[in-house]
Coordinates of C-alpha atoms in Angstrom, one line a residue:
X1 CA 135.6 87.3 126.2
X2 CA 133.7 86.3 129.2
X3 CA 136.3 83.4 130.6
X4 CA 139.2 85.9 129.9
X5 CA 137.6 88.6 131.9
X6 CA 136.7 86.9 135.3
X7 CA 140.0 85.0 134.7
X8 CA 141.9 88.3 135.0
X9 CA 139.8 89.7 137.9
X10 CA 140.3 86.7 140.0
X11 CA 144.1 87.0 138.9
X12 CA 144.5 90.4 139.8
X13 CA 142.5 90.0 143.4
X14 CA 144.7 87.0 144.1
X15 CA 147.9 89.2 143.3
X16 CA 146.7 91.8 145.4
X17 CA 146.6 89.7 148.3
X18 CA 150.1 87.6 147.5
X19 CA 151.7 91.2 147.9
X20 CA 149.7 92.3 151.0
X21 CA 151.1 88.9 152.6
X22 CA 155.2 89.5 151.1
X23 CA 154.7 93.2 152.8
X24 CA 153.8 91.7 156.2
X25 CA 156.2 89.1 155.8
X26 CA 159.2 91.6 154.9
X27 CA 157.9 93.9 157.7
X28 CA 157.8 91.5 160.3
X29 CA 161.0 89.6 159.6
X30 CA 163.1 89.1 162.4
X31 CA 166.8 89.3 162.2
X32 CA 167.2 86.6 164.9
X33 CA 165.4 84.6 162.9
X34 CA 167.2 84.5 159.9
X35 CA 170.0 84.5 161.6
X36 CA 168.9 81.6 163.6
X37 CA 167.5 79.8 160.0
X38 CA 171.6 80.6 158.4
X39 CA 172.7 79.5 161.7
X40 CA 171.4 76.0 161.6
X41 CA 172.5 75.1 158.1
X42 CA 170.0 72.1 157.4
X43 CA 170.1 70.1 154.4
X44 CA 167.6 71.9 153.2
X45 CA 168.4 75.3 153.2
X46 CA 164.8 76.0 152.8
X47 CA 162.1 77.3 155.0
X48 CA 158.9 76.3 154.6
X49 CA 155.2 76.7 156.2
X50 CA 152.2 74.9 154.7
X51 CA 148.5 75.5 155.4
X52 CA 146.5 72.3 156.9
X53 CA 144.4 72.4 153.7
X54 CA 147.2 73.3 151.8
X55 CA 145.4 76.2 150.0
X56 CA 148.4 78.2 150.8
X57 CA 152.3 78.1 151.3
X58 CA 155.1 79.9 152.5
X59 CA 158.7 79.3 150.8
X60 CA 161.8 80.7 151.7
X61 CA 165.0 79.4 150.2
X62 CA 169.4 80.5 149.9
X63 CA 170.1 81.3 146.2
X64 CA 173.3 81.7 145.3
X65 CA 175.2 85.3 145.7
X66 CA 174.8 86.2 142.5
X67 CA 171.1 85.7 141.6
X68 CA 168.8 88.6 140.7
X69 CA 167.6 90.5 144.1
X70 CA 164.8 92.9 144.6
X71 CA 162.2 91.3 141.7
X72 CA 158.4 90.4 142.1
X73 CA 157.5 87.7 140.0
X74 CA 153.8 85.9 139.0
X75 CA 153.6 82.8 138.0
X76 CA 150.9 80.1 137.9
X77 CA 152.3 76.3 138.1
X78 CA 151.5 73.1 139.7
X79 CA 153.0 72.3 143.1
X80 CA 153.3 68.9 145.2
X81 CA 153.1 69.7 148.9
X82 CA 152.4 66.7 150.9
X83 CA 152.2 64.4 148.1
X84 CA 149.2 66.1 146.8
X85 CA 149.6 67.8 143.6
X86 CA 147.7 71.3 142.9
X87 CA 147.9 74.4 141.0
X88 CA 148.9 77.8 142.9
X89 CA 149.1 81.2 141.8
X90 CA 152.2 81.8 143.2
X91 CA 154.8 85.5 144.3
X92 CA 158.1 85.5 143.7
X93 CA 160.1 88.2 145.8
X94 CA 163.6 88.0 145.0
X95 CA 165.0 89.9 147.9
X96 CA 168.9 90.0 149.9
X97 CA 169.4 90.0 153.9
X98 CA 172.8 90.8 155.4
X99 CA 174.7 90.3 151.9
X100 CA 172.5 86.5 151.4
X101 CA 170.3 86.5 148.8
X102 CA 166.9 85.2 149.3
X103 CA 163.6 83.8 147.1
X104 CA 160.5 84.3 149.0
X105 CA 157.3 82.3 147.4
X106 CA 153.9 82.5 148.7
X107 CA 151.5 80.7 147.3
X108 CA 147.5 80.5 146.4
X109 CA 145.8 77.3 145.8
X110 CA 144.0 77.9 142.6
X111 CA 141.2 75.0 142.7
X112 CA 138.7 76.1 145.0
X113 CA 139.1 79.4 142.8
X114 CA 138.8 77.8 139.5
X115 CA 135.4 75.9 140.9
X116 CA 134.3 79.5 141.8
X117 CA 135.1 81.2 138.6
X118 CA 133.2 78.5 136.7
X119 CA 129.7 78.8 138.9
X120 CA 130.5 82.7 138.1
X121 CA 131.1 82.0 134.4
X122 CA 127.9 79.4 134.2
X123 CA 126.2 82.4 136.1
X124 CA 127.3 85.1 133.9
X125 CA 126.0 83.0 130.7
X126 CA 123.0 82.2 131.9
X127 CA 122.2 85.9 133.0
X128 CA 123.7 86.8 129.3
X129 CA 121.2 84.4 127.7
X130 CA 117.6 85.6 130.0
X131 CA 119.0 89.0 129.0
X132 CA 119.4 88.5 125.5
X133 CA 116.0 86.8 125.3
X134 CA 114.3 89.4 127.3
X135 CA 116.0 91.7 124.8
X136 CA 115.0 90.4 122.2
X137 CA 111.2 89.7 123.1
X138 CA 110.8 92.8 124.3
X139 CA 112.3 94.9 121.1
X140 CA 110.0 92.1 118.6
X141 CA 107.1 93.2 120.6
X142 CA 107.9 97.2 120.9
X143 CA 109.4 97.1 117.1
X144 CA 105.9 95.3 116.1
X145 CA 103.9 98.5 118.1
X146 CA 106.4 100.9 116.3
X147 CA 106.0 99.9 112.7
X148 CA 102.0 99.2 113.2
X149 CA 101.2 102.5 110.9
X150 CA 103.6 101.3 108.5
X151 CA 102.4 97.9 108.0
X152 CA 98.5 99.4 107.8
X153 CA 100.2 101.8 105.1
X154 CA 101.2 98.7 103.8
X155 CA 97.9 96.5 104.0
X156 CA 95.5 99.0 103.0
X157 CA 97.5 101.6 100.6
X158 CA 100.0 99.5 98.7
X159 CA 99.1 95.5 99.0
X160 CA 96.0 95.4 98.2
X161 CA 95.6 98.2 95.4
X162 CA 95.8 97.0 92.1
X163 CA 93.6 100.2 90.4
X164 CA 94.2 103.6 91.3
X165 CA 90.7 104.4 91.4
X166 CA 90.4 101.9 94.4
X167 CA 92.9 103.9 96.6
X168 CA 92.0 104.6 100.1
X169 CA 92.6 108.5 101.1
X170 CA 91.6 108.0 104.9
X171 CA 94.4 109.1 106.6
X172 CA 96.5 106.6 108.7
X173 CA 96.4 107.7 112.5
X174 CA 100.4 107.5 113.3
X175 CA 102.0 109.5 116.4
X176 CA 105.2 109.0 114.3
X177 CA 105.9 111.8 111.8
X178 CA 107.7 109.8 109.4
X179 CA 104.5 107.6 109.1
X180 CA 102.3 110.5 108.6
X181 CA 104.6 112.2 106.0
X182 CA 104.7 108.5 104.3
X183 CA 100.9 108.6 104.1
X184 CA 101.0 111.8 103.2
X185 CA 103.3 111.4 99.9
X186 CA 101.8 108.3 98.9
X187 CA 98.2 109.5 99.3
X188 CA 99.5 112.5 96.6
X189 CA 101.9 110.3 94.5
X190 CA 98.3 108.1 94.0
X191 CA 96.1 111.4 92.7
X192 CA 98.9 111.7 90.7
X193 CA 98.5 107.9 88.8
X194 CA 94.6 108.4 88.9
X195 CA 94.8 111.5 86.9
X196 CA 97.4 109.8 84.8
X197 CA 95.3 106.6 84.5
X198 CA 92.2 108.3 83.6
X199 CA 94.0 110.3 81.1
X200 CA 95.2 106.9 79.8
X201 CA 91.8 105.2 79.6
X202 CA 90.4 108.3 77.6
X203 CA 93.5 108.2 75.3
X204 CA 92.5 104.3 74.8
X205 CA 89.3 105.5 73.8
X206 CA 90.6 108.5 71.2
X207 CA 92.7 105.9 69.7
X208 CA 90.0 103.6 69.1
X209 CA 87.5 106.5 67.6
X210 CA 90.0 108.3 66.1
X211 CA 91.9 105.0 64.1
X212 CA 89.5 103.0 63.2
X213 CA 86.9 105.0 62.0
X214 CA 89.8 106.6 59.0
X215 CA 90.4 102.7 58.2
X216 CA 86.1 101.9 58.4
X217 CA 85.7 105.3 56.1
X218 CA 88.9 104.0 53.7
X219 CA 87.9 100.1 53.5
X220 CA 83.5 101.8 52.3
X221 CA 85.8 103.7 49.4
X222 CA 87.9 100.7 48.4
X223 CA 84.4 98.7 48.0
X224 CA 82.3 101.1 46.8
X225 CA 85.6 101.5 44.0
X226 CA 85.1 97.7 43.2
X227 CA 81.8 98.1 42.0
X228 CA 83.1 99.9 39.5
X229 CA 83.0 98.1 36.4
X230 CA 85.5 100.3 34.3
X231 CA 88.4 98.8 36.2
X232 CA 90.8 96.5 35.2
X233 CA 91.8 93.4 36.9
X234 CA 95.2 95.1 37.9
X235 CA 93.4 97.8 39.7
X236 CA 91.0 95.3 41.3
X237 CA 93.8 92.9 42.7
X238 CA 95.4 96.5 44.2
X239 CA 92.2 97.8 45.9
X240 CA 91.8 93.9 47.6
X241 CA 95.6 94.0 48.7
X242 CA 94.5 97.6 50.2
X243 CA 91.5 96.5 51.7
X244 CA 93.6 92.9 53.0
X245 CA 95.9 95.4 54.7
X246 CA 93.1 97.5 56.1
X247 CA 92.0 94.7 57.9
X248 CA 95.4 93.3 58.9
X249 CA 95.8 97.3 60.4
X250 CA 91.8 97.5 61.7
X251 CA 93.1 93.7 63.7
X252 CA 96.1 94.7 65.1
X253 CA 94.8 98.1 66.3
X254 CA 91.8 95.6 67.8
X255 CA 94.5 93.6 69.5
X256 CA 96.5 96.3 71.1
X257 CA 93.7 98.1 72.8
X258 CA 92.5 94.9 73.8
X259 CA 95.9 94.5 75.7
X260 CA 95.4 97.9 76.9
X261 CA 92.3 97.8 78.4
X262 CA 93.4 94.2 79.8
X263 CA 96.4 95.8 81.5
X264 CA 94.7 99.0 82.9
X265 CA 92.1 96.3 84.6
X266 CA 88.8 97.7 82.2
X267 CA 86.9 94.3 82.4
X268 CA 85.1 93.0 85.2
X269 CA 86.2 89.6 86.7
X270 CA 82.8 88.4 88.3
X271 CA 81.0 85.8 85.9
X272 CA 81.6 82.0 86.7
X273 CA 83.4 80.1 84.0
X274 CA 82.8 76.8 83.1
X275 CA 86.1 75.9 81.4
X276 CA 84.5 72.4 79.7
X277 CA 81.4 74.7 78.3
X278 CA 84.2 77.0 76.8
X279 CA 86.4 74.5 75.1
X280 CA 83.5 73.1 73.6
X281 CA 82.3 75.8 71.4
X282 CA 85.9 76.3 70.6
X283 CA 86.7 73.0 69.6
X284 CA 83.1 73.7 67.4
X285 CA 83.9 77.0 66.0
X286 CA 87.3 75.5 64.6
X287 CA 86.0 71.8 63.5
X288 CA 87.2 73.1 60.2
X289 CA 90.6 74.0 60.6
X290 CA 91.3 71.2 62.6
X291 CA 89.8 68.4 59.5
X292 CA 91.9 70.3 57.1
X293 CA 95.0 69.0 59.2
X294 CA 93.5 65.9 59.9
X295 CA 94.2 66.2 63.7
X296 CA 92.9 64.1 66.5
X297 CA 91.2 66.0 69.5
X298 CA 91.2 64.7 73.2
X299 CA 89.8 67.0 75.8
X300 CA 90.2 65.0 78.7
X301 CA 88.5 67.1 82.0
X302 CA 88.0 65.6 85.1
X303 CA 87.1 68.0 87.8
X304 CA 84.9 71.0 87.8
X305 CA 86.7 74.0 89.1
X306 CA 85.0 76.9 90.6
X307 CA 86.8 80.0 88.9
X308 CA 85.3 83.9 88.8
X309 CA 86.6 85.7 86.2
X310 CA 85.6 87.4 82.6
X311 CA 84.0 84.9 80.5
X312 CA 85.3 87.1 77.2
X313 CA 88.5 87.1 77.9
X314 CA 88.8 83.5 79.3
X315 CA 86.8 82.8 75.7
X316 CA 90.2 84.8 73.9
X317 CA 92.7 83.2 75.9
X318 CA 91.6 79.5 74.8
X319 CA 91.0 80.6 71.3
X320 CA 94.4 81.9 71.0
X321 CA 96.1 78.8 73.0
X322 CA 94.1 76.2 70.9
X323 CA 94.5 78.1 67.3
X324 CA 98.4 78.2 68.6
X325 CA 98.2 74.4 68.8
X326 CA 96.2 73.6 65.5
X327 CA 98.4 76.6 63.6
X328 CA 101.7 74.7 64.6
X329 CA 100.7 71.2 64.7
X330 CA 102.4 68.5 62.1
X331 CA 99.5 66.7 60.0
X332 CA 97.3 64.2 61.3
X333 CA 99.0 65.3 64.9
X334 CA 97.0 65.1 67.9
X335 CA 95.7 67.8 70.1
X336 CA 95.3 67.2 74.1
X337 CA 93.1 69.5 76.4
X338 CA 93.3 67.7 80.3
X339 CA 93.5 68.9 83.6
X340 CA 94.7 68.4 87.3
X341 CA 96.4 69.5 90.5
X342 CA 99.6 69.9 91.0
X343 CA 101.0 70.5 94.5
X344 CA 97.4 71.3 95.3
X345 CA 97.0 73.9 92.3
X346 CA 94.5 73.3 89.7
X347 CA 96.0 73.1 86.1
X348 CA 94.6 72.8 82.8
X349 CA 97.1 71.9 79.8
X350 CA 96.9 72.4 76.3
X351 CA 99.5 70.0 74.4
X352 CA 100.5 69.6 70.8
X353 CA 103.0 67.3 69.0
X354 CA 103.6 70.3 66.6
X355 CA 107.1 71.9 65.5
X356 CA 108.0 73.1 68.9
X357 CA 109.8 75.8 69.7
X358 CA 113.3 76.4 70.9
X359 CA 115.2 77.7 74.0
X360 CA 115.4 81.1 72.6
X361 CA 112.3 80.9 70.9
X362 CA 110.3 80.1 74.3
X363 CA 112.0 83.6 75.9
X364 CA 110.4 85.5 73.2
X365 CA 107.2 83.5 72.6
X366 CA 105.2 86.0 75.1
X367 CA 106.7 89.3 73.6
X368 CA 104.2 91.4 71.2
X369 CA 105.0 90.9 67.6
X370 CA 107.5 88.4 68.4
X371 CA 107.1 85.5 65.6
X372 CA 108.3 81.2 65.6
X373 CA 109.7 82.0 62.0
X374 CA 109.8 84.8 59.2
X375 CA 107.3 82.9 57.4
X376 CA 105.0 82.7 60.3
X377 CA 101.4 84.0 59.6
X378 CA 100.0 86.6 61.9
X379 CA 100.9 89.9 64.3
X380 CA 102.5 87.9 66.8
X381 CA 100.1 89.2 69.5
X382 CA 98.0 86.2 70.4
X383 CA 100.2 84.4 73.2
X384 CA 100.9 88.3 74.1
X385 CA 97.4 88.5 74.7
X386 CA 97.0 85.3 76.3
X387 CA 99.4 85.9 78.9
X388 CA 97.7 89.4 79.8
X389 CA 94.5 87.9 80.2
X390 CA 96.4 85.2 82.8
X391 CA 97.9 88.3 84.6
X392 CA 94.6 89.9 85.1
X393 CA 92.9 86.3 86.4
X394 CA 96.0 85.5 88.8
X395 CA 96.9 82.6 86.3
X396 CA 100.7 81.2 85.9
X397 CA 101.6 80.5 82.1
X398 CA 104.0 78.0 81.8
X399 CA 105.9 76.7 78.7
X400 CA 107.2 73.3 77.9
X401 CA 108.0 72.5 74.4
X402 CA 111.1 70.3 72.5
X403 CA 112.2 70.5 69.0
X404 CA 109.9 68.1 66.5
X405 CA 108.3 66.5 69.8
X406 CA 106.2 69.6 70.5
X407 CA 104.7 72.1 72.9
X408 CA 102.4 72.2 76.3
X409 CA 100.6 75.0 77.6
X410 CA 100.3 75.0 81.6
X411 CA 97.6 77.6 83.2
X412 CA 98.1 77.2 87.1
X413 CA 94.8 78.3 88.9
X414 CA 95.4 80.0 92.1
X415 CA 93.6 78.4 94.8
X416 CA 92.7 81.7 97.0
X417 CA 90.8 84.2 95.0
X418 CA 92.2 87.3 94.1
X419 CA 90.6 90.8 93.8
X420 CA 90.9 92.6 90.7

């Protein structure tokens, strides 16, 4: 809007003065004059008075009697004076003198104009711009002072909490209101998940008395019952199914506290883990399932990574990952345990040529009780608890597996440690 604006100042000053200069010429007509200009009768007709520099003009010319009289016009249009072409801003007074009508023009050059209205346009949008910046420095900086309370709400209350019992109460020193009542609420909305977390963990801990001490005291009875020798062999095969499904029950209970205390952060994360040391004992503990599939075993590790975390639960989250591989793997398959960066992240794999697993299959894979197939052995917990144990470490599961080719395990190691 800026051109259109100082366009239609300098258009309205310049018509201001065209109208000044048709007043004193109207005033100061003389009749002689005209007379004397009717009188002579030139081929021209027309009266006419130039400036030197021709920024200006005077016109007067003989319309015809029945032209339009007593009409001020504007108009803007080029005009050759002197064989020199230029555009004027220019009045048009239609006006009659003793029954002859008359068309007055006076005229503004327009070019020295137009090379002042751009210097005052280049002007105005550089002031726009060093305002504008000034602006906008000047809000960043105040806006930054403003919201310092909130972002120290931010750092210390929010960001970096990941247990309630960790919360910091100290107040935030704010002049604002709003930031103290934010502290405020939040510092009670925290005593609120604190009592609620505690109350969890003890809950964790009733379930785990109160469950599987029934199933201990029920699985003693079923034993003690087989050493009776009055029984038949139906009754026997009953009591084991009984005491098969105690176990299956006494596991799964095992498995979802497990993910439970996981989740609510009731492990410490301060032992250094050696991932080859690990995988070794595993791949030992489970010689035998994997020579009664005849699989081949690589573990290819080339770096040592420095990770902090629970050695138990590291210990778990292999287990389950590598009985995964062996559980699903096609006879005399292979088994491949390597590791790596990747975009400057350390990775370690675990990669089968096993069944694989479909699209759908790989959305469900990490959900609790969720199963490859009805005839599928197991709770369906195992990868559920693998990924929980990579949540609480900071570690990035991913998935890549094809039909009949088979699956790969990705664990993406953060490179910044994270506090638990």
């Amino acid at each position: 809007m800026l051109p259109v604006l100082v366009e239609k100042v300098v258009y309205n000053h310049i018509n201001k003065s065209l109208l000044e200069k048709k007043q004193k010429f109207i005033v100061h007509l003389d009749k002689e004059e005209i007379n004397d200009f009717i009188v002579r009768k030139d081929t021209s007709e027309t009266y006419s008075s130039f400036s030197t520099l021709h920024s200006e003009f005077l016109l007067l010319s003989r319309l015809p009697s029945n032209s339009k009289i007593n009409q001020t016009v504007f108009i803007t249009e080029p005009r050759i004076i002197e064989e020199e072409r230029n555009d004027y801003r220019i009045l048009q007074y239609y006006f009659k003198y003793e029954n002859t009508n008359y068309l007055l023009e006076i005229g503004n050059s327009l070019s020295e104009i137009k090379d002042l209205t751009f210097v005052i346009r280049i002007f105005f949008i550089i002031v726009l711009i060093i305002i504008v910046l000034i602006t906008f420095i000047a809000d960043t900086f105040y806006i930054e002072y403003l919201l310092k309370p909130f972002y120290r709400i931010i750092d210390k209350k929010i960001r970096h909490v990941n247990e309630p019992e960790a919360f910091d109460h100290t107040p935030i020193q704010s002049n604002s209101t709003d930031f103290q009542e934010l502290d405020t609420v939040l510092n009670q909305m925290m005593d609120r998940i604190t009592e609620l977390f505690k109350k969890e963990k003890q809950f964790i801990a009733n379930v785990s008395h109160e469950l599987l001490t029934p199933i201990a005291l029920l699985k003693n009875k079923f034993e003690n019952l087989l050493q009776n020798e009055s029984l038949d062999d139906d009754a026997v095969d009953k009591i084991v199914g009984a005491l098969g499904t105690l176990d299956l029950l006494k596991k799964v209970i095992a498995n979802l506290l497990l993910i439970s205390k996981i989740e609510n952060n009731q492990y410490a994360a301060n032992e250094v883990i050696d991932f080859d040391e690990i995988i070794t004992d595993l791949v030992a503990d489970l010689q035998d399932r994997i020579e009664d599939k005849e699989l081949s075993f690589y573990k290819n590790l080339q770096h040592h990574f420095s990770f902090k975390g629970n050695k138990t639960l590291m210990h778990i989250l292999f287990y389950n990952l590598i009985v995964n591989a062996i559980k699903y793997n096609n006879p005399l398959g292979t088994i491949e345990i390597k590791d790596g960066f990747l975009n400057g992240n350390y990775f370690l794999s675990i990669s089968d040529t096993g069944i694989g697993l479909s699209e759908k299959q790989q959305k469900n894979v990490f959900k609790r009780f969720a199963r490859v197939s009805s005839d599928q052995e197991g709770q369906g917990l195992g990868l559920a608890i693998a990924e929980s144990i990579a949540q609480f470490h900071h570690i990035v599961i991913e998935l890549k597996s094809e039909i009949k080719v088979g699956t790969t395990f990705i664990l993406l190691f953060s490179n910044e440690s994270k506090l638990n």
